mmCIF file of C-alpha atoms in Angstrom:
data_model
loop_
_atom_site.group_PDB
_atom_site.id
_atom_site.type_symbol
_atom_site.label_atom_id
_atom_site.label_comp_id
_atom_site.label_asym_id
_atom_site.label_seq_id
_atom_site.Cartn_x
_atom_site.Cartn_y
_atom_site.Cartn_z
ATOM 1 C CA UNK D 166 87.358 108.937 89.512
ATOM 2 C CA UNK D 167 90.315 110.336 87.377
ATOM 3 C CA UNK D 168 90.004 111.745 84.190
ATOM 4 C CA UNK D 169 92.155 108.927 82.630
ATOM 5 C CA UNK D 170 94.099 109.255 79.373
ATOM 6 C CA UNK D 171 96.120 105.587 77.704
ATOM 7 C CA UNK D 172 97.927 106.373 74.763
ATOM 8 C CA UNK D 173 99.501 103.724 72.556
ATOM 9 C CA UNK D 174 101.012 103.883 69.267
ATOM 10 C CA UNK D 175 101.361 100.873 66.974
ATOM 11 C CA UNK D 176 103.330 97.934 68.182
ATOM 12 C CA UNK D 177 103.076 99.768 71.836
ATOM 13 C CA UNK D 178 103.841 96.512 74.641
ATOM 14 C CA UNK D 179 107.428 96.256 75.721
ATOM 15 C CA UNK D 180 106.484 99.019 78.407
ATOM 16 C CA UNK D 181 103.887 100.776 80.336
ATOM 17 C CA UNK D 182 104.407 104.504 81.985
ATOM 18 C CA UNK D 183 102.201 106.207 84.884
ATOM 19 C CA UNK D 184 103.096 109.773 84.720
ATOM 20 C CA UNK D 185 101.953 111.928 87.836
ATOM 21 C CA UNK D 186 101.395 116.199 87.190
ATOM 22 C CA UNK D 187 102.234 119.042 89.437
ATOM 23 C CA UNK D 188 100.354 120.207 91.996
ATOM 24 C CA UNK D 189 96.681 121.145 91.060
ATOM 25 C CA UNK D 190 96.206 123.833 93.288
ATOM 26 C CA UNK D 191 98.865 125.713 91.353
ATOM 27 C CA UNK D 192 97.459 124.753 87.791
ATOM 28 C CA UNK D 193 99.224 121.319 87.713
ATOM 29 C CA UNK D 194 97.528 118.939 85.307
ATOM 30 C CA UNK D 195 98.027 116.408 82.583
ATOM 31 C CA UNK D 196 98.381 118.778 80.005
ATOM 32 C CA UNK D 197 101.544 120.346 81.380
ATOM 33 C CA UNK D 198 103.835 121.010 78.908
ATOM 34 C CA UNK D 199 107.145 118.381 80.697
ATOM 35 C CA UNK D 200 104.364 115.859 80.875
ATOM 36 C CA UNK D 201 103.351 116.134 77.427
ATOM 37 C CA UNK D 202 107.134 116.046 76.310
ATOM 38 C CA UNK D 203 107.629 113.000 78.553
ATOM 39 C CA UNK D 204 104.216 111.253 77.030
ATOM 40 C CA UNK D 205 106.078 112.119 73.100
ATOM 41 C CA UNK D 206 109.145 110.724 74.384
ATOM 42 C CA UNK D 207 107.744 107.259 75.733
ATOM 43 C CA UNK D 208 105.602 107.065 73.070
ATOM 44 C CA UNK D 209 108.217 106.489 70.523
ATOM 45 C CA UNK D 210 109.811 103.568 72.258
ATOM 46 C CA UNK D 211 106.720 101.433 71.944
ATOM 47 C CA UNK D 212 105.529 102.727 75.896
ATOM 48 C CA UNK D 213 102.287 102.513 76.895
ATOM 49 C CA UNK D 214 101.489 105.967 78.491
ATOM 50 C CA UNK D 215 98.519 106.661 80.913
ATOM 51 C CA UNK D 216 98.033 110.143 82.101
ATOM 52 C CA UNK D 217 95.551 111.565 84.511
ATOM 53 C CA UNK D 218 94.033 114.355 86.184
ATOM 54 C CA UNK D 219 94.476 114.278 90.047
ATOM 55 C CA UNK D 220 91.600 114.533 92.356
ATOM 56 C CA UNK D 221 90.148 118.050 92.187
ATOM 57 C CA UNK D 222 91.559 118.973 88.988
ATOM 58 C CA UNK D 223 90.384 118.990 84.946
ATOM 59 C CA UNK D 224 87.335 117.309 85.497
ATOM 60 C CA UNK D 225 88.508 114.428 88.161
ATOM 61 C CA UNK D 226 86.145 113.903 91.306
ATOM 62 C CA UNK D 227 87.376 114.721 94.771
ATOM 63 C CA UNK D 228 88.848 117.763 95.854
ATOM 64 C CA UNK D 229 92.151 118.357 96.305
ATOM 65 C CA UNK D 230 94.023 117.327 99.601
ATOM 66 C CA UNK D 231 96.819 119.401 101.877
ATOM 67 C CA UNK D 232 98.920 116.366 102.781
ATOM 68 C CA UNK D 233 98.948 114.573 99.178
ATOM 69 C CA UNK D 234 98.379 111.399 100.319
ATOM 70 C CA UNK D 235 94.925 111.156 98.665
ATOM 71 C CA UNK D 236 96.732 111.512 95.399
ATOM 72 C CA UNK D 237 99.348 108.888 96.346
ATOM 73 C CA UNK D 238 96.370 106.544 97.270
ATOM 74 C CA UNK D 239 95.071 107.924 93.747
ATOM 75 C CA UNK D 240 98.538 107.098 91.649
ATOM 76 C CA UNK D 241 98.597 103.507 93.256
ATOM 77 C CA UNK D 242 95.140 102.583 91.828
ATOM 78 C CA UNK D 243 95.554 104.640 88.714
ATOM 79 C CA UNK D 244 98.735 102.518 88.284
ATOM 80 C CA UNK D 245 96.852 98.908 89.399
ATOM 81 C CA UNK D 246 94.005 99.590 86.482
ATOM 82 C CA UNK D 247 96.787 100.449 84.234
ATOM 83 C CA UNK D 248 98.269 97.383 84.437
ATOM 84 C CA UNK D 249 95.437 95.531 84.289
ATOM 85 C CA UNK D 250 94.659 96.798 81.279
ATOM 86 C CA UNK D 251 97.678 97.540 79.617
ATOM 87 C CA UNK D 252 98.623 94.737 76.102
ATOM 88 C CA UNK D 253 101.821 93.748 76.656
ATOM 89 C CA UNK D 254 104.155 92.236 73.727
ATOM 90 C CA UNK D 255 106.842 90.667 75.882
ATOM 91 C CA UNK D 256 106.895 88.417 78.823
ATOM 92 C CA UNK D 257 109.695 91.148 80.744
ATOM 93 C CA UNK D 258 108.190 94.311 80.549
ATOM 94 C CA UNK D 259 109.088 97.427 82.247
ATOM 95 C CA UNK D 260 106.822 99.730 84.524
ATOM 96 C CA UNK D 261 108.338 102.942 85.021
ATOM 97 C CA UNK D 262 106.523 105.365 88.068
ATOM 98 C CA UNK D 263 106.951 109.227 86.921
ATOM 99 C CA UNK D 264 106.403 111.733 88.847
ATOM 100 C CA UNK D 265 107.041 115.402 87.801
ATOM 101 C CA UNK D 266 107.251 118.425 90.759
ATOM 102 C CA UNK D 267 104.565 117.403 93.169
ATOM 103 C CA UNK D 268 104.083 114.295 91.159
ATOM 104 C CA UNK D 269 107.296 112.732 92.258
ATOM 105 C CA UNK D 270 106.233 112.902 96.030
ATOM 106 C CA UNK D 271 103.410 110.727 94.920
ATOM 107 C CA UNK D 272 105.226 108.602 92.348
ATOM 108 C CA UNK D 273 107.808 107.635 95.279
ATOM 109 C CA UNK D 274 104.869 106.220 97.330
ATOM 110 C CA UNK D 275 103.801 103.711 95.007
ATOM 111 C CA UNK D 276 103.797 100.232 95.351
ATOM 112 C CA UNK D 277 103.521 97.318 92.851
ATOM 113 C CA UNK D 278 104.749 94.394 95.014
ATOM 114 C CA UNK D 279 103.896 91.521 94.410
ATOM 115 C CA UNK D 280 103.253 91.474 90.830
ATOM 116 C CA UNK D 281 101.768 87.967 89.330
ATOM 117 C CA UNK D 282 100.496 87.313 85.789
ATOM 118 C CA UNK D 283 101.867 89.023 82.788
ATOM 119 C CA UNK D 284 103.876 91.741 85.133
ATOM 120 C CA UNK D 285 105.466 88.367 87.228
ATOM 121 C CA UNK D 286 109.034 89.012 85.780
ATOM 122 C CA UNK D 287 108.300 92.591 85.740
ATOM 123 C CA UNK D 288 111.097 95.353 85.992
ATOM 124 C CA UNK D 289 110.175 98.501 87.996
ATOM 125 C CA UNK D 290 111.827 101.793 87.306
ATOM 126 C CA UNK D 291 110.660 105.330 89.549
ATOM 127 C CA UNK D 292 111.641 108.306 87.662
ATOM 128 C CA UNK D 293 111.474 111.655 90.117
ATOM 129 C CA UNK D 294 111.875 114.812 88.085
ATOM 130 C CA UNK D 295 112.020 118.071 89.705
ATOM 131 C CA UNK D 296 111.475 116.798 93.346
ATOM 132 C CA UNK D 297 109.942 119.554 95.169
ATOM 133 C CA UNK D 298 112.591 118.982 97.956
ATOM 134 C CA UNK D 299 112.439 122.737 98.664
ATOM 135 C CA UNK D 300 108.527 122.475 99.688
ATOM 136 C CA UNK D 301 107.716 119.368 100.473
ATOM 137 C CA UNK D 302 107.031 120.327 104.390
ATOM 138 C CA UNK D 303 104.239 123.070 102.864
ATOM 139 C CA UNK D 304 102.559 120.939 99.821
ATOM 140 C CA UNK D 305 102.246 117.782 102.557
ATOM 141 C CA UNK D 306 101.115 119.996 105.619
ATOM 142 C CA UNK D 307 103.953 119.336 107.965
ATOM 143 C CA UNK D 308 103.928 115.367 106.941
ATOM 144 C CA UNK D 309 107.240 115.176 105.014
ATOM 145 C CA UNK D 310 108.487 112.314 106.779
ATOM 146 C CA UNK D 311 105.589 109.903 104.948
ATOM 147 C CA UNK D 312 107.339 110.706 102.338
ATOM 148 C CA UNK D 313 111.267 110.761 103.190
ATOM 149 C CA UNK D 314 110.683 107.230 104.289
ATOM 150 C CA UNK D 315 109.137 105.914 100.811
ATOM 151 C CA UNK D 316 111.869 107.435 99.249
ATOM 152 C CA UNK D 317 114.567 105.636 101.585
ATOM 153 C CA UNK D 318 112.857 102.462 101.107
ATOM 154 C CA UNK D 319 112.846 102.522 97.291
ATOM 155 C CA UNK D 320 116.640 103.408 98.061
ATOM 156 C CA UNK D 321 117.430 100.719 99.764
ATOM 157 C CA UNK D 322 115.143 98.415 97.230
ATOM 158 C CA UNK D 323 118.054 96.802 95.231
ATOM 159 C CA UNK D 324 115.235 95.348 93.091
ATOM 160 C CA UNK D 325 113.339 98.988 91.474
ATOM 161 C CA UNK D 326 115.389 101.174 89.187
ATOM 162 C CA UNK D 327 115.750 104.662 90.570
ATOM 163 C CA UNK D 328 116.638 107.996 88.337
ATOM 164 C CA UNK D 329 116.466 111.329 89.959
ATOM 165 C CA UNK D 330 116.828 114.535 87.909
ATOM 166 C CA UNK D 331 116.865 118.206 88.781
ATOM 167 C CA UNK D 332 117.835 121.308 88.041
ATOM 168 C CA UNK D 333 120.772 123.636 89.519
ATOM 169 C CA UNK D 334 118.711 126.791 89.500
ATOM 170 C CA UNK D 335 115.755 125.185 90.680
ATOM 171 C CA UNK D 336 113.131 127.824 92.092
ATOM 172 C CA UNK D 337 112.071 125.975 95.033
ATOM 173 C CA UNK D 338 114.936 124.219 96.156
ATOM 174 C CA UNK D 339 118.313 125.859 96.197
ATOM 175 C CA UNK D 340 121.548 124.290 94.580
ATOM 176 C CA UNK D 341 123.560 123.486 97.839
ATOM 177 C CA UNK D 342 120.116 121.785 99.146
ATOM 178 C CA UNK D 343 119.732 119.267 96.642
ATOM 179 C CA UNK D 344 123.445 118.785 96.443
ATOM 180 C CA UNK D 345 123.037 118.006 100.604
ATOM 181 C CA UNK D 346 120.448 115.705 99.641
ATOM 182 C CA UNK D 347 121.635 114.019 96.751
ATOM 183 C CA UNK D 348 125.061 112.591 98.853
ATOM 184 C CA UNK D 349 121.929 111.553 101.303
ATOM 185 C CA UNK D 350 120.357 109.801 98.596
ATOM 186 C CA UNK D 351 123.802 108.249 97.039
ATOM 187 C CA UNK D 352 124.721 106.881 100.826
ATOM 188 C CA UNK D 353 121.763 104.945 100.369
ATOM 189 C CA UNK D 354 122.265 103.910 96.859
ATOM 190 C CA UNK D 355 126.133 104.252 95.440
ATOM 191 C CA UNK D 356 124.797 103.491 92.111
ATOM 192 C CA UNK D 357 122.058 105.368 92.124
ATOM 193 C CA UNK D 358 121.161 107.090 88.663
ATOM 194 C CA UNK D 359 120.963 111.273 89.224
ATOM 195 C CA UNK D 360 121.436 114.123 87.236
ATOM 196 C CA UNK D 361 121.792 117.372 87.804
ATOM 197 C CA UNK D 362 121.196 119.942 84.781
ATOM 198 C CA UNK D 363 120.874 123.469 84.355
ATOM 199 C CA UNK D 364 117.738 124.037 84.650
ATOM 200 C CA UNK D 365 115.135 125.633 86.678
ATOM 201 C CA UNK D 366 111.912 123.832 87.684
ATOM 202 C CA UNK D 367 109.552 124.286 84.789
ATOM 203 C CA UNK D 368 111.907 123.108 81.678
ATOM 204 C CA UNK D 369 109.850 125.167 79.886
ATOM 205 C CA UNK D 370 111.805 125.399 76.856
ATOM 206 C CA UNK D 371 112.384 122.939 73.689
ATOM 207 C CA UNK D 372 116.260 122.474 74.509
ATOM 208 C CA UNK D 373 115.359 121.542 78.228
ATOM 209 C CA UNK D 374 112.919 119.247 77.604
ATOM 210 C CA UNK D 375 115.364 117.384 75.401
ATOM 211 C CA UNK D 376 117.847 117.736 78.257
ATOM 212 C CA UNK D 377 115.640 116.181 80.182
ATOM 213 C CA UNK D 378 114.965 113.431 78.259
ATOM 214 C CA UNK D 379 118.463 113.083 77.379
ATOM 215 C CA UNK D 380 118.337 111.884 81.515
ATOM 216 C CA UNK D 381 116.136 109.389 81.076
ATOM 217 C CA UNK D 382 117.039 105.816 81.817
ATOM 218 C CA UNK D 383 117.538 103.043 79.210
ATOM 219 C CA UNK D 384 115.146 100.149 79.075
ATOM 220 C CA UNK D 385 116.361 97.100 77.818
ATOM 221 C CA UNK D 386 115.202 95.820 74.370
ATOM 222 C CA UNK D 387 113.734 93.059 73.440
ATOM 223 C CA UNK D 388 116.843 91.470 71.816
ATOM 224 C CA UNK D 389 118.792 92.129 75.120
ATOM 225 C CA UNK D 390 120.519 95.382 73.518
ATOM 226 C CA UNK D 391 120.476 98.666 75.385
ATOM 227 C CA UNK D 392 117.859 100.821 74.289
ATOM 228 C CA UNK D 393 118.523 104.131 74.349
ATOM 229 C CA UNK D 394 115.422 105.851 75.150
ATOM 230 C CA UNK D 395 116.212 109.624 73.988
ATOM 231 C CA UNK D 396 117.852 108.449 70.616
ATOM 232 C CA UNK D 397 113.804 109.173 69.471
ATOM 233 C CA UNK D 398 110.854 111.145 70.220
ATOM 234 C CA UNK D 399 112.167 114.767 70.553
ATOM 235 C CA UNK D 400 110.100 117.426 70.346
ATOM 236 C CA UNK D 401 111.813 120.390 68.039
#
């Protein structure tokens, strides 16, 4: 079992967020300071937010696996009890997949398909930050291509909202890398929504974290406006 964290403010319901940590073996957890930056950020736009511990780490059972796809198998039921669970306040909410470093691999795997009951006119948005591109053949064991084709498939899913966001300066995955596999990723997707910053992998400043919110995608309010989700929520 995960150690499981839902946080809510008042009048929480339009939206509910599964974030995903780093990798554990490296001291990845839910406490990491871009997931607790992402959790303020949500917050403030009336998101539910549910947090965990993978398997292996910060108290969850299980140990920790060399091809991830234990955790992926652990994000899809973390996400199936969230919604479950989760009081929504409109009849079109929004479930947005985020996955940060390792967290993205998993995040990309997950499947929510078909949804019935109050998620039945659902919209579902993946948000991959820091994609461990880079490293993805050493923290899957040689099994990349699990993971390659989830990602192409959500691609090619006209139906799920996609944002990508990196940094140029990234320590695992070197600028002319992602920028090969970003014109991959937009010959699958024209329109798909990626950002490149300058950054490194850890954003472990105030001013990046804002950057990286500033990427964020919009969710749609309940009036039909645009809600921009960074206009709120910064951390100083």
């Amino acid at each position: 079992m995960s150690a499981y964290r839902a946080l809510s403010l008042p009048g929480a319901g339009v939206a509910l967020e599964v974030i995903a940590h780093p990798y554990g073996y490296v001291g990845g957890d839910q406490d990491n300071p871009v997931v607790l930056a992402l959790v303020r950020h949500f917050l403030a736009q009336q998101v539910h937010v549910v947090t965990y511990n993978a398997r292996g780490v910060g108290g969850s059972d299980g140990r920790i696996s060399w091809t991830m796809r234990p955790e992926c198998e652990d994000m899809q039921s973390v996400v199936q009890h969230a919604m479950a669970h989760a009081s929504l306040t409109t009849s079109t909410p929004v479930l947005y997949m985020v996955g940060y470093s390792a967290g993205a691999l998993q995040a990309s795997t997950v499947r929510c398909e078909p949804a019935t009951g109050a998620w039945a006119h659902a919209t579902f948005h993946y948000v991959l930050l820091a994609y461990p591109l880079g490293v993805r053949w050493l923290l899957t064991c040689l099994n990349s291509r699990y993971y390659v084709d989830s990602l192409d498939a959500l691609l090619r899913d006209s139906q799920v909202g996609l944002t990508i966001v990196y940094g140029d300066v990234d320590q695992f995955t070197g600028a002319s890398n992602y920028a090969a596999w970003s014109k991959h990723l937009l010959t699958l997707r024209p329109t798909l929504d990626v950002h490149t910053l300058r950054a490194d992998h850890f954003f472990r400043t105030a001013t990046l974290q804002r950057a990286l919110c500033d990427a964020l995608p919009r969710r749609l309010a309940p009036d039909g406006r645009s809600t921009d989700l960074h206009s709120i929520g910064r951390s100083s």
